[in-house]
C-alpha positions in Angstrom: -2.8 34.2 5.4 0.3 35.0 7.7 0.3 38.3 9.5 3.1 38.9 7.7 1.5 38.9 4.0 -1.7 41.6 5.9 0.3 44.0 7.0 2.1 43.3 3.8 -1.4 44.0 2.2 -1.6 46.8 4.8 1.4 48.4 3.6 -0.4 48.7 -0.1 -3.7 49.6 0.6 -2.1 52.8 2.8 0.5 54.0 -0.1 -1.4 53.7 -2.3 -4.5 55.9 -0.9 -1.3 58.1 -0.4 0.1 57.8 -4.4 -4.2 58.4 -5.2 -4.9 61.5 -3.3 -1.3 63.1 -4.7 -2.1 62.7 -7.7 -6.5 64.1 -7.5 -4.1 66.7 -5.2 -2.1 66.9 -8.1 -4.6 67.0 -10.9 -7.1 69.6 -9.3 -4.0 72.3 -8.7 -3.8 71.6 -12.4 -6.6 71.2 -14.2 -5.0 71.1 -17.5 -3.1 67.4 -16.6 -6.2 65.6 -16.9 -9.8 65.5 -15.2 -9.7 64.9 -12.0 -11.4 62.9 -11.0 -10.2 60.3 -13.4 -6.7 60.9 -12.4 -8.2 59.5 -9.3 -9.8 56.5 -9.8 -7.3 54.9 -12.4 -5.0 55.5 -9.4 -7.7 53.4 -6.9 -8.2 51.0 -9.9 -4.7 51.1 -10.5 -4.3 50.3 -6.3 -7.6 47.6 -6.5 -5.1 45.3 -9.4 -2.4 45.7 -7.2 -4.2 43.6 -4.1 -5.4 40.8 -6.6 -2.1 39.8 -6.8 -0.2 40.1 -3.9 -3.4 38.0 -1.9 -3.8 36.1 -5.4 0.3 35.4 -4.3 -0.3 35.0 -1.4 -2.5 32.0 -1.1 -0.5 30.0 -3.4 
């Protein structure tokens, strides 16, 4: 993989952690929206799926 692909994956992971943290914070502050752990785990699952797509496309 090239350096640009690795930097793209790093950026995606960092933005993903930010999004998961924001989802967890919102769910914690407003428990009626969703259970905080479920929201954070769903966000993490989306992050893993996006990283897997980027890595798969990067190897072609």
